[in-house]
Coordinates of C-alpha atoms in Angstrom, one line a residue:
M8 CA 4.9 -28.2 24.0
T9 CA 2.2 -25.6 24.8
H10 CA 2.3 -22.2 23.1
D11 CA -0.8 -20.5 24.4
D12 CA -2.0 -19.7 27.9
L13 CA -5.5 -18.9 29.2
P14 CA -7.4 -16.4 26.9
T15 CA -6.9 -12.7 27.6
G16 CA -9.8 -11.6 25.4
R17 CA -13.4 -12.6 25.4
L18 CA -16.2 -13.3 23.0
L19 CA -18.8 -10.7 22.2
S20 CA -22.3 -11.8 23.2
R21 CA -25.3 -11.2 21.0
R22 CA -26.5 -8.6 23.5
E23 CA -23.2 -6.8 23.4
V24 CA -23.1 -6.8 19.6
V25 CA -26.5 -5.2 19.4
A26 CA -25.5 -2.6 22.0
L27 CA -22.3 -1.9 20.1
L28 CA -24.0 -1.4 16.8
G29 CA -27.3 0.1 18.0
A30 CA -30.3 -0.6 15.9
T31 CA -28.1 -1.6 13.0
G32 CA -26.9 -4.5 15.2
V33 CA -30.0 -6.5 14.6
A34 CA -29.5 -6.2 10.8
W35 CA -25.9 -7.2 11.3
L36 CA -26.8 -10.3 13.2
M37 CA -29.2 -11.3 10.4
S38 CA -26.9 -10.6 7.5
G39 CA -23.5 -11.2 8.8
G40 CA -22.2 -7.6 8.6
L41 CA -23.0 -4.0 8.2
K42 CA -23.8 -2.8 4.7
P43 CA -20.7 -1.2 3.2
K44 CA -20.6 2.6 2.9
Q45 CA -20.5 4.1 -0.6
A46 CA -17.1 5.7 -1.2
A47 CA -16.7 9.1 -2.9
A48 CA -15.2 7.5 -6.0
G49 CA -18.3 5.2 -6.4
T50 CA -16.6 2.1 -5.1
L51 CA -17.8 0.2 -2.0
E52 CA -15.8 0.1 1.2
P53 CA -15.3 -3.3 2.8
P54 CA -18.1 -4.4 5.2
C55 CA -17.8 -4.3 8.9
V56 CA -17.6 -7.7 10.5
V57 CA -17.4 -8.0 14.3
R58 CA -14.9 -10.7 15.4
P59 CA -14.2 -12.3 18.7
E60 CA -11.1 -11.6 20.7
Q61 CA -8.8 -14.5 21.6
T62 CA -5.7 -15.1 23.6
E63 CA -2.5 -13.3 22.7
G64 CA -0.5 -16.3 23.9
P65 CA 2.9 -16.1 25.5
Y66 CA 5.0 -15.5 22.4
F67 CA 4.0 -12.0 21.3
V68 CA 7.2 -9.9 21.0
D69 CA 6.9 -6.2 20.1
E70 CA 9.7 -6.3 17.6
R71 CA 8.5 -3.1 15.8
L72 CA 9.4 -4.6 12.5
N73 CA 7.6 -2.4 9.9
R74 CA 7.5 -4.7 6.9
S75 CA 5.1 -6.3 4.6
D76 CA 7.1 -9.4 3.7
I77 CA 7.7 -11.2 7.1
R78 CA 9.3 -14.4 5.8
S79 CA 12.9 -13.4 6.4
D80 CA 15.0 -13.0 9.5
P81 CA 16.4 -9.5 9.4
A82 CA 19.4 -10.6 11.6
N83 CA 20.8 -12.8 8.9
G84 CA 18.7 -12.4 5.8
R85 CA 17.6 -16.1 5.7
V86 CA 14.1 -16.6 4.3
K87 CA 11.8 -19.3 5.8
V88 CA 10.6 -22.0 3.4
G89 CA 7.0 -22.9 3.0
T90 CA 3.8 -22.3 1.0
P91 CA 3.4 -18.5 0.3
L92 CA 0.4 -16.8 1.8
A93 CA -0.7 -13.3 0.8
L94 CA -2.8 -11.9 3.7
T95 CA -4.9 -8.7 3.5
F96 CA -6.6 -7.1 6.5
L97 CA -9.5 -4.7 5.9
V98 CA -9.9 -2.7 9.2
S99 CA -13.0 -0.6 9.8
S100 CA -14.3 1.6 12.6
I101 CA -17.8 1.2 14.0
N102 CA -19.4 4.3 15.3
N103 CA -23.1 5.0 15.9
G104 CA -24.1 2.1 13.7
T105 CA -22.0 3.2 10.7
C106 CA -18.9 1.6 9.3
Q107 CA -15.9 3.5 7.9
P108 CA -12.3 2.5 7.0
L109 CA -9.9 2.9 9.9
P110 CA -6.6 4.5 8.7
G111 CA -3.5 4.7 10.8
A112 CA -4.0 1.5 12.8
Q113 CA -1.0 -0.7 13.4
V114 CA -1.6 -4.4 12.5
D115 CA 0.9 -6.9 13.9
I116 CA 1.0 -10.6 12.9
W117 CA 3.2 -13.4 14.2
H118 CA 3.1 -17.2 13.8
C119 CA 5.2 -20.3 13.8
D120 CA 7.2 -21.6 10.8
A121 CA 6.6 -24.8 8.9
M122 CA 8.2 -26.8 11.7
G123 CA 6.1 -25.3 14.5
V124 CA 8.8 -22.9 15.8
Y125 CA 8.2 -19.2 16.8
S126 CA 11.0 -16.7 16.5
D127 CA 12.7 -14.8 19.4
V128 CA 11.5 -17.0 22.2
Q129 CA 12.7 -19.8 24.5
D130 CA 10.7 -22.9 24.7
P131 CA 11.4 -26.4 26.1
G132 CA 11.6 -27.6 22.5
F133 CA 13.7 -24.8 20.9
D134 CA 15.5 -21.6 21.5
S135 CA 15.1 -19.0 18.8
T136 CA 16.2 -16.0 20.8
G137 CA 17.5 -13.2 18.6
Q138 CA 15.8 -14.4 15.5
K139 CA 12.9 -12.4 14.1
F140 CA 11.3 -14.4 11.3
L141 CA 7.5 -14.4 10.7
R142 CA 6.9 -11.3 12.7
G143 CA 6.0 -7.8 11.5
Y144 CA 3.5 -5.0 11.3
Q145 CA 1.9 -2.6 8.8
V146 CA -0.1 0.6 9.2
T147 CA -3.5 0.7 7.6
D148 CA -3.9 3.1 4.6
S149 CA -6.9 5.4 3.8
R150 CA -9.0 2.3 3.0
G151 CA -8.1 0.6 6.3
S152 CA -6.1 -2.0 4.4
V153 CA -2.7 -3.7 5.1
Q154 CA -1.0 -6.5 3.2
F155 CA 1.4 -9.1 4.3
I156 CA 3.4 -11.7 2.5
T157 CA 4.0 -14.7 4.8
L158 CA 3.9 -18.5 4.8
Y159 CA 1.2 -21.0 5.6
P160 CA 1.9 -21.9 9.2
G161 CA 3.0 -25.3 10.4
W162 CA 1.7 -27.1 13.6
Y163 CA 2.7 -28.0 17.1
P164 CA 1.1 -30.3 19.7
G165 CA -2.0 -28.9 21.4
R166 CA -3.0 -26.3 18.8
T167 CA -4.6 -26.2 15.4
V168 CA -2.9 -24.2 12.7
H169 CA -3.3 -20.5 13.3
I170 CA -1.9 -16.9 12.9
H171 CA -1.9 -14.4 15.8
F172 CA -2.8 -10.8 15.1
K173 CA -3.0 -7.6 17.1
I174 CA -4.5 -4.3 15.9
R175 CA -3.6 -1.1 17.8
T176 CA -4.4 2.6 17.4
A177 CA -1.8 5.1 18.6
P178 CA 0.3 2.3 20.0
M179 CA 3.0 4.7 21.4
A180 CA 0.5 7.0 23.0
R181 CA -0.4 6.9 26.7
R182 CA -4.0 6.0 25.8
S183 CA -4.3 3.4 23.1
F184 CA -6.7 0.7 21.9
A185 CA -5.7 -2.9 21.2
F186 CA -7.6 -5.8 19.8
T187 CA -5.9 -9.2 19.8
S188 CA -7.1 -12.5 18.2
Q189 CA -6.2 -15.3 15.9
L190 CA -6.8 -16.5 12.4
Y191 CA -7.6 -20.1 11.3
F192 CA -7.7 -22.3 8.2
D193 CA -10.1 -24.9 6.9
D194 CA -8.9 -28.3 8.0
E195 CA -9.0 -29.9 4.6
L196 CA -6.9 -27.1 3.1
T197 CA -4.3 -27.5 5.8
D198 CA -4.2 -31.3 5.2
R199 CA -3.4 -30.6 1.5
V200 CA -0.8 -28.0 2.2
H201 CA 0.9 -30.1 4.9
T202 CA 1.5 -33.0 2.5
A203 CA 4.3 -31.0 0.9
Q204 CA 7.7 -30.3 2.3
P205 CA 8.9 -28.9 4.6
Y206 CA 5.6 -29.5 6.5
A207 CA 5.5 -33.2 5.9
T208 CA 8.7 -33.6 7.9
S209 CA 6.6 -33.0 11.1
G210 CA 4.2 -35.8 10.2
P211 CA 0.4 -35.7 10.5
R212 CA -0.8 -33.0 12.9
T213 CA -2.4 -34.1 16.2
T214 CA -4.9 -31.3 16.7
R215 CA -7.6 -30.2 14.3
N216 CA -9.9 -27.2 14.6
Q217 CA -12.6 -28.7 16.7
Q218 CA -10.1 -30.4 19.0
D219 CA -8.5 -27.0 19.9
W220 CA -10.2 -25.4 22.9
I221 CA -9.2 -21.9 21.8
F222 CA -10.7 -22.4 18.3
R223 CA -13.9 -23.6 19.9
R224 CA -14.2 -20.1 21.6
G225 CA -15.3 -18.4 18.4
G226 CA -12.8 -19.7 15.9
A227 CA -15.4 -20.4 13.3
Q228 CA -15.8 -16.6 13.0
L229 CA -12.0 -16.2 12.4
L230 CA -11.6 -18.7 9.5
L231 CA -9.7 -17.4 6.5
A232 CA -11.3 -18.0 3.1
A233 CA -8.0 -18.8 1.3
T234 CA -7.9 -19.0 -2.5
P235 CA -5.2 -20.6 -4.6
T236 CA -2.6 -18.4 -6.4
A237 CA 0.2 -19.2 -8.8
D238 CA 2.5 -20.2 -6.0
G239 CA 0.4 -20.4 -2.9
Y240 CA -2.7 -18.8 -1.4
S241 CA -4.2 -15.5 -0.7
A242 CA -6.9 -14.4 1.8
S243 CA -8.6 -11.2 2.9
F244 CA -9.9 -10.6 6.4
P245 CA -12.4 -7.8 7.1
I246 CA -12.9 -6.7 10.7
G247 CA -14.9 -4.0 12.4
L248 CA -13.6 -2.4 15.6
Q249 CA -14.8 0.3 18.1
P250 CA -11.7 2.2 19.2
P251 CA -12.2 5.0 21.8

């Protein structure tokens, strides 16, 4: 089965990044990100990192589920089984070559379960209409941060393992800004995670990162640096945006 259509987003070219950041863009390209701004309390804000947009895919459903832990289905309370993943987004705004935390942005994430199934959609291989597991959003705080508790995704034919995300400012307003892309994992880490149940039930995956044509369009810039925790993994993802 195929879960993703042609890409709706596009990659930022080197010329566009420099134009976006002004003179600072050259430094960003050399160092990998803008220097963080010094906060009032003496701590450093997260750095801006420009990321490529990627396809939303056909299975985004605007459920408007404001929750940090997205593992359960609110319709019946059942919790999906799999390796826990604590995921933090650090969202910043780029303006005139400076980088500051972006509060009040809505961050949605959605992905398949350990068996490769998305919730609340119809597909030739399954019908999960009415279920709402592994979907939700959070609103960034004063530091531009949101946290989710979810599961390490499973796989399905044609795609490498990934998580979809969408960041919106003023999502209910007439004029709003939206940035949509995907997150990826190191292949070796996925191999280790997928040896355990319930992932192992699906057998070895058939598509790795470099075999996924969507990943090849900038996916290396969207890899999560996941670190082990007591019961799973955690990862932080900084991203710099230029909303209107």
